[in-house]
Amino acid sequence: MKLLNYTTSYFAAILLLVITVWAAVYYYTMLDEIYDSIDDGLDNQKQLIIKKAGADSTLLNKPEFGEAGFRITPISREAANKLHDVYIDSSMYMENEGSQEPIRLLKTVFLSGGKYYHLEVATSMVEEDDLVNALVYALIWLYLGIVLPVLILNNVLLKKVWKPFYRMLSQLKDFRIDRSVNIQTQQTHIEEFRLLNNALQEMQNNNLEVFTSQKHFIENAAHELQTPLGIAINKLEHLAEQEHLSDQQLALLSSALDNLDRLTRLNRSLLLLSKIENRQYTGVTPVHLQELIQKITDDFQEQAQYKGISLTIDTKDCIVQMHEDLAMILLFNLIKNAVLHTPPGGSINISLQHCLLVIKNSGNKPLIKDRLFSRFDTQHPSTQSTGLGLSIVKAITDLYHFRIDYQYLDQHVITVAFTKTVIPDSFPN
Amino acid sequence: MKLLIVEDEAGMRENMQQLLLQENYIVETATDYHSAREKLGVYNYDCILLDIGLPGGTGLSLLQELKKEGRTDAVLIVSAKDSIDDKVAGLNLGADDYLAKPFHFAELNARVRSLLRRKAAQGSDIITVQNVSLNTINRTLQVDDREIDLNRKEYNIIEYLLINKNRLVNKTALAEHVWGDNIDEVSSFDFIYSQIKNLRKKLKDSNALVEIKAVYGIGYKLTEL
């Protein structure tokens, strides 16, 4: 629920409650006043009738109400002693309305000429249901008269007032720290929004600064590592070329070299990943996937053979618009991953049909999909693996919006849906 | 053959110098942009090994100047900045090849050899060691004028080992050279061994006077018998 409707709904509910309570109080106060006034009138009429009856005894013979609105009936002394002045609500047939209508009735006794008489004075009473109806109608109009303008005012005025806020919100929704789209704040003379604008601008700048410096840090660290790595590798290679080294010494050197090579690969992968994520691979060309798959599987033939893996390929060409190096890296990493993790004697099946690449390889237990594409995932312990291969794959598929999926159907199945004509997100420069 | 190494990092420079001296090249070094400029003003080199990030200027601008002057010295960019932009920029400016740091000795040696071969006069497309000769144009191997049948990968292996004869060739360097830079992360390079075994058999059967020795855990070395 929007903020402005939220406040309005509260306002409407409270108003409804207040008006209802007020209406009840008003109604009973009003009714009380009416009774008071009518009863006063009846009392006055009683006095007048008694006075008049004292002077004109013909009045005493009036057993029916008729047009005068009272009746007098003689009663016994005993009965008269039991009676007091009472006001009661009753009803009476009204000629004009043609029905029983409410009346107010004053019953009293008086003494005239030594005889007791029972006097009843009636007057037409307000019809309570009509009063309630009229009141309810009036209140509904009042309620609508207050709530509607508030609603309209809110929707027109508040909408205008909150405009910078919603603008900010829609920009925040689209904000991605890795895209170079900045949040543009709008000038506003509302204090709170101005504060929000400033806070937002500051937060954005801080985040971008941290993000950029981290990005550069990874890149620079990787770059700076390359030279010392190279020096170390070459020194060890030089040492290994010395004559008369024992097997034991060579084994130590070999292990050191292997680990330096591993560090080199890790470093290269990190650099590659940061380059992909920084969108440094610009430009697309038509890439024939079938050809690439052929070339890569050819390179892996010896390894597959060595591990006794049966490698079957069933492809139909698919031409994709993307950076050729990235296409190569994507396919290479997927196939390498399959070769690397298939147990000896297992099988790998690569199929490309209608631009849907499916790579199936044997494996005995399912992997956790969410972790599979994350960096340094350790579900597959392998001393030589950098743990970055599939993150690189994911980064490339994300860049081109290719859908990648993993399933376990008695074997590992990775699918990549290539989109034929795809324009990657706008690159910087 | 005279080479110039332009490299500011002392350890790197010494390594390269040592390696290339062993290959019997005349090697000179420069540590920054200006000393490189001075050396290049006086001498011609067969091959220049050029770092990109240098004190006093970039290797790329040095390359630009060389090309402007119409120099034909072969240029191999050896850089830690293996970003594609640098690579493309370097090659567009007329560099002959590009090698990213870190590298293995064998790879640097092969690149330099191949550059010098391309530059030199005719006939140098043949690498000869004892009774073995490799034609790098036709990609054929002959032992005593008899051609040995090799598949593509066997050819690449023997070419690499012949270029680096008597040197220890790291197995990673060999794998990357033959199977491509991206061959990394394979669980082991043991599969190379079966290729080497085939090659050895072919060499032995044709009485070649070279042999491929395995150096414990590290790699292979082609030696003359």
CSV table of N, CA and C in Angstrom, one decimal, chain A residues 249-333:
chain,number,residue,atom,x,y,z
A,249,GLN,N,66.2,-34.0,-5.0
A,249,GLN,CA,66.2,-32.5,-5.2
A,249,GLN,C,65.3,-32.1,-6.3
A,250,LEU,N,65.3,-32.9,-7.4
A,250,LEU,CA,64.4,-32.6,-8.5
A,250,LEU,C,63.0,-32.7,-8.1
A,251,ALA,N,62.7,-33.7,-7.2
A,251,ALA,CA,61.3,-33.8,-6.8
A,251,ALA,C,60.8,-32.5,-6.0
A,252,LEU,N,61.7,-32.0,-5.2
A,252,LEU,CA,61.4,-30.8,-4.5
A,252,LEU,C,61.2,-29.6,-5.5
A,253,LEU,N,62.1,-29.5,-6.4
A,253,LEU,CA,62.0,-28.4,-7.4
A,253,LEU,C,60.7,-28.6,-8.2
A,254,SER,N,60.4,-29.8,-8.6
A,254,SER,CA,59.2,-30.1,-9.4
A,254,SER,C,58.0,-29.6,-8.6
A,255,SER,N,57.9,-30.0,-7.4
A,255,SER,CA,56.8,-29.6,-6.6
A,255,SER,C,56.6,-28.1,-6.5
A,256,ALA,N,57.8,-27.4,-6.2
A,256,ALA,CA,57.8,-25.9,-6.2
A,256,ALA,C,57.3,-25.3,-7.5
A,257,LEU,N,57.8,-25.9,-8.6
A,257,LEU,CA,57.4,-25.4,-9.9
A,257,LEU,C,55.9,-25.6,-10.2
A,258,ASP,N,55.4,-26.8,-9.8
A,258,ASP,CA,54.0,-27.1,-10.0
A,258,ASP,C,53.1,-26.1,-9.3
A,259,ASN,N,53.6,-25.8,-8.0
A,259,ASN,CA,52.7,-24.9,-7.3
A,259,ASN,C,52.8,-23.4,-7.8
A,260,LEU,N,54.0,-23.1,-8.3
A,260,LEU,CA,54.1,-21.7,-8.9
A,260,LEU,C,53.2,-21.7,-10.1
A,261,ASP,N,53.2,-22.8,-10.9
A,261,ASP,CA,52.4,-22.8,-12.1
A,261,ASP,C,50.9,-22.7,-11.7
A,262,ARG,N,50.6,-23.3,-10.6
A,262,ARG,CA,49.2,-23.3,-10.2
A,262,ARG,C,48.8,-21.8,-9.8
A,263,LEU,N,49.8,-21.2,-9.1
A,263,LEU,CA,49.5,-19.8,-8.7
A,263,LEU,C,49.4,-18.9,-9.9
A,264,THR,N,50.2,-19.2,-10.9
A,264,THR,CA,50.1,-18.5,-12.2
A,264,THR,C,48.7,-18.6,-12.8
A,265,ARG,N,48.2,-19.8,-12.8
A,265,ARG,CA,46.9,-20.1,-13.4
A,265,ARG,C,45.8,-19.4,-12.6
A,266,LEU,N,45.9,-19.5,-11.3
A,266,LEU,CA,44.9,-18.8,-10.4
A,266,LEU,C,44.9,-17.3,-10.7
A,267,ASN,N,46.1,-16.8,-10.8
A,267,ASN,CA,46.2,-15.4,-11.0
A,267,ASN,C,45.6,-15.0,-12.4
A,268,ARG,N,45.9,-15.8,-13.4
A,268,ARG,CA,45.3,-15.5,-14.7
A,268,ARG,C,43.8,-15.6,-14.7
A,269,SER,N,43.3,-16.6,-14.0
A,269,SER,CA,41.9,-16.7,-13.9
A,269,SER,C,41.2,-15.6,-13.2
A,270,LEU,N,41.8,-15.1,-12.2
A,270,LEU,CA,41.3,-13.9,-11.4
A,270,LEU,C,41.3,-12.7,-12.3
A,271,LEU,N,42.4,-12.5,-13.1
A,271,LEU,CA,42.4,-11.4,-14.0
A,271,LEU,C,41.4,-11.5,-15.0
A,272,LEU,N,41.2,-12.7,-15.6
A,272,LEU,CA,40.2,-12.9,-16.6
A,272,LEU,C,38.8,-12.6,-16.1
A,273,LEU,N,38.6,-13.1,-14.9
A,273,LEU,CA,37.3,-12.9,-14.3
A,273,LEU,C,37.0,-11.4,-14.1
A,274,SER,N,38.0,-10.7,-13.6
A,274,SER,CA,37.8,-9.3,-13.3
A,274,SER,C,37.6,-8.5,-14.7
A,275,LYS,N,38.3,-9.0,-15.7
A,275,LYS,CA,38.2,-8.3,-17.0
A,275,LYS,C,36.8,-8.6,-17.6
A,276,ILE,N,36.3,-9.8,-17.4
A,276,ILE,CA,34.9,-10.1,-17.9
A,276,ILE,C,33.9,-9.2,-17.2
A,277,GLU,N,34.1,-9.2,-15.9
A,277,GLU,CA,33.1,-8.5,-15.1
A,277,GLU,C,33.2,-7.0,-15.3
A,278,ASN,N,34.4,-6.5,-15.6
A,278,ASN,CA,34.6,-5.1,-15.9
A,278,ASN,C,34.2,-4.7,-17.3
A,279,ARG,N,33.7,-5.7,-18.0
A,279,ARG,CA,33.3,-5.5,-19.4
A,279,ARG,C,34.4,-5.0,-20.3
A,280,GLN,N,35.6,-5.6,-20.2
A,280,GLN,CA,36.7,-5.1,-21.0
A,280,GLN,C,36.8,-5.9,-22.3
A,281,TYR,N,35.9,-6.9,-22.5
A,281,TYR,CA,35.9,-7.6,-23.8
A,281,TYR,C,34.8,-6.9,-24.6
A,282,THR,N,35.2,-6.0,-25.5
A,282,THR,CA,34.2,-5.3,-26.3
A,282,THR,C,34.2,-5.9,-27.7
A,283,GLY,N,33.1,-5.7,-28.4
A,283,GLY,CA,33.0,-6.1,-29.7
A,283,GLY,C,32.6,-7.5,-29.9
A,284,VAL,N,31.7,-7.8,-30.9
A,284,VAL,CA,31.2,-9.1,-31.1
A,284,VAL,C,31.5,-9.5,-32.6
A,285,THR,N,31.7,-10.8,-32.8
A,285,THR,CA,31.8,-11.3,-34.2
A,285,THR,C,30.9,-12.5,-34.2
A,286,PRO,N,30.5,-13.0,-35.4
A,286,PRO,CA,29.8,-14.2,-35.5
A,286,PRO,C,30.7,-15.4,-35.2
A,287,VAL,N,30.3,-16.2,-34.2
A,287,VAL,CA,31.2,-17.3,-33.8
A,287,VAL,C,30.5,-18.6,-34.1
A,288,HIS,N,31.2,-19.5,-34.8
A,288,HIS,CA,30.7,-20.8,-35.1
A,288,HIS,C,31.0,-21.7,-33.9
A,289,LEU,N,30.0,-22.1,-33.2
A,289,LEU,CA,30.2,-22.9,-32.0
A,289,LEU,C,30.7,-24.3,-32.3
A,290,GLN,N,30.1,-24.8,-33.4
A,290,GLN,CA,30.4,-26.2,-33.7
A,290,GLN,C,31.9,-26.4,-34.0
A,291,GLU,N,32.5,-25.4,-34.7
A,291,GLU,CA,33.9,-25.4,-35.1
A,291,GLU,C,34.7,-25.4,-33.8
A,292,LEU,N,34.3,-24.4,-32.9
A,292,LEU,CA,35.1,-24.3,-31.7
A,292,LEU,C,35.1,-25.5,-30.8
A,293,ILE,N,33.9,-26.1,-30.7
A,293,ILE,CA,33.8,-27.4,-29.9
A,293,ILE,C,34.7,-28.4,-30.5
A,294,GLN,N,34.7,-28.5,-31.8
A,294,GLN,CA,35.5,-29.5,-32.5
A,294,GLN,C,37.0,-29.3,-32.1
A,295,LYS,N,37.4,-28.1,-32.2
A,295,LYS,CA,38.8,-27.7,-31.9
A,295,LYS,C,39.2,-28.0,-30.5
A,296,ILE,N,38.3,-27.6,-29.6
A,296,ILE,CA,38.6,-27.8,-28.1
A,296,ILE,C,38.6,-29.3,-27.8
A,297,THR,N,37.6,-30.1,-28.3
A,297,THR,CA,37.6,-31.5,-27.9
A,297,THR,C,38.8,-32.2,-28.5
A,298,ASP,N,39.2,-31.7,-29.7
A,298,ASP,CA,40.4,-32.3,-30.3
A,298,ASP,C,41.6,-32.1,-29.3
A,299,ASP,N,41.7,-30.9,-28.7
A,299,ASP,CA,42.8,-30.7,-27.8
A,299,ASP,C,42.7,-31.6,-26.5
A,300,PHE,N,41.5,-32.0,-26.2
A,300,PHE,CA,41.3,-32.8,-25.0
A,300,PHE,C,41.4,-34.3,-25.2
A,301,GLN,N,41.5,-34.6,-26.5
A,301,GLN,CA,41.4,-36.0,-26.9
A,301,GLN,C,42.4,-36.9,-26.1
A,302,GLU,N,43.7,-36.4,-26.0
A,302,GLU,CA,44.7,-37.2,-25.4
A,302,GLU,C,44.4,-37.4,-23.9
A,303,GLN,N,43.9,-36.3,-23.2
A,303,GLN,CA,43.6,-36.5,-21.8
A,303,GLN,C,42.5,-37.4,-21.6
A,304,ALA,N,41.4,-37.3,-22.4
A,304,ALA,CA,40.3,-38.2,-22.3
A,304,ALA,C,40.7,-39.6,-22.5
A,305,GLN,N,41.5,-39.9,-23.5
A,305,GLN,CA,42.0,-41.2,-23.8
A,305,GLN,C,42.8,-41.7,-22.6
A,306,TYR,N,43.7,-40.8,-22.0
A,306,TYR,CA,44.5,-41.2,-20.9
A,306,TYR,C,43.7,-41.7,-19.7
A,307,LYS,N,42.6,-41.0,-19.5
A,307,LYS,CA,41.7,-41.3,-18.4
A,307,LYS,C,40.7,-42.4,-18.7
A,308,GLY,N,40.7,-42.9,-20.0
A,308,GLY,CA,39.8,-43.9,-20.4
A,308,GLY,C,38.4,-43.4,-20.4
A,309,ILE,N,38.2,-42.1,-20.8
A,309,ILE,CA,36.9,-41.5,-20.8
A,309,ILE,C,36.4,-41.6,-22.3
A,310,SER,N,35.1,-42.1,-22.4
A,310,SER,CA,34.6,-42.1,-23.8
A,310,SER,C,33.9,-40.7,-24.0
A,311,LEU,N,34.3,-40.1,-25.1
A,311,LEU,CA,33.9,-38.8,-25.4
A,311,LEU,C,33.0,-38.8,-26.7
A,312,THR,N,31.7,-38.5,-26.6
A,312,THR,CA,30.9,-38.5,-27.7
A,312,THR,C,30.4,-37.1,-28.0
A,313,ILE,N,30.4,-36.7,-29.3
A,313,ILE,CA,30.0,-35.4,-29.7
A,313,ILE,C,29.0,-35.4,-30.7
A,314,ASP,N,27.9,-34.6,-30.6
A,314,ASP,CA,26.8,-34.6,-31.5
A,314,ASP,C,26.4,-33.2,-31.7
A,315,THR,N,26.9,-32.5,-32.7
A,315,THR,CA,26.6,-31.1,-32.8
A,315,THR,C,26.1,-30.6,-34.1
A,316,LYS,N,25.2,-29.6,-34.1
A,316,LYS,CA,24.8,-28.9,-35.3
A,316,LYS,C,25.2,-27.5,-35.1
A,317,ASP,N,25.7,-26.9,-36.2
A,317,ASP,CA,26.3,-25.6,-36.0
A,317,ASP,C,25.3,-24.5,-35.5
A,318,CYS,N,25.8,-23.6,-34.7
A,318,CYS,CA,25.1,-22.5,-34.2
A,318,CYS,C,26.0,-21.3,-34.2
A,319,ILE,N,25.5,-20.2,-34.8
A,319,ILE,CA,26.3,-19.0,-35.0
A,319,ILE,C,25.8,-18.0,-33.9
A,320,VAL,N,26.7,-17.6,-33.1
A,320,VAL,CA,26.4,-16.7,-32.0
A,320,VAL,C,27.2,-15.4,-32.2
A,321,GLN,N,26.5,-14.3,-31.9
A,321,GLN,CA,27.2,-13.0,-31.9
A,321,GLN,C,27.9,-12.8,-30.5
A,322,MET,N,29.2,-13.0,-30.4
A,322,MET,CA,29.8,-12.7,-29.2
A,322,MET,C,31.3,-12.5,-29.4
A,323,HIS,N,32.0,-12.1,-28.4
A,323,HIS,CA,33.5,-12.0,-28.5
A,323,HIS,C,34.1,-13.4,-28.6
A,324,GLU,N,34.9,-13.5,-29.6
A,324,GLU,CA,35.5,-14.8,-30.0
A,324,GLU,C,36.3,-15.4,-28.8
A,325,ASP,N,37.1,-14.6,-28.2
A,325,ASP,CA,37.9,-15.2,-27.1
A,325,ASP,C,37.0,-15.7,-26.0
A,326,LEU,N,35.9,-14.9,-25.7
A,326,LEU,CA,35.0,-15.3,-24.6
A,326,LEU,C,34.3,-16.6,-25.0
A,327,ALA,N,33.9,-16.8,-26.2
A,327,ALA,CA,33.3,-18.0,-26.7
A,327,ALA,C,34.2,-19.2,-26.5
A,328,MET,N,35.5,-18.9,-26.8
A,328,MET,CA,36.5,-20.0,-26.7
A,328,MET,C,36.6,-20.3,-25.2
A,329,ILE,N,36.8,-19.3,-24.4
A,329,ILE,CA,37.0,-19.5,-22.9
A,329,ILE,C,35.8,-20.2,-22.3
A,330,LEU,N,34.6,-19.8,-22.7
A,330,LEU,CA,33.4,-20.4,-22.2
A,330,LEU,C,33.3,-21.9,-22.5
A,331,LEU,N,33.5,-22.3,-23.8
A,331,LEU,CA,33.4,-23.7,-24.2
A,331,LEU,C,34.6,-24.5,-23.6
A,332,PHE,N,35.7,-23.8,-23.6
A,332,PHE,CA,36.9,-24.5,-23.1
A,332,PHE,C,36.7,-24.9,-21.6
A,333,ASN,N,36.3,-24.0,-20.8
A,333,ASN,CA,36.1,-24.2,-19.4
A,333,ASN,C,35.1,-25.3,-19.1
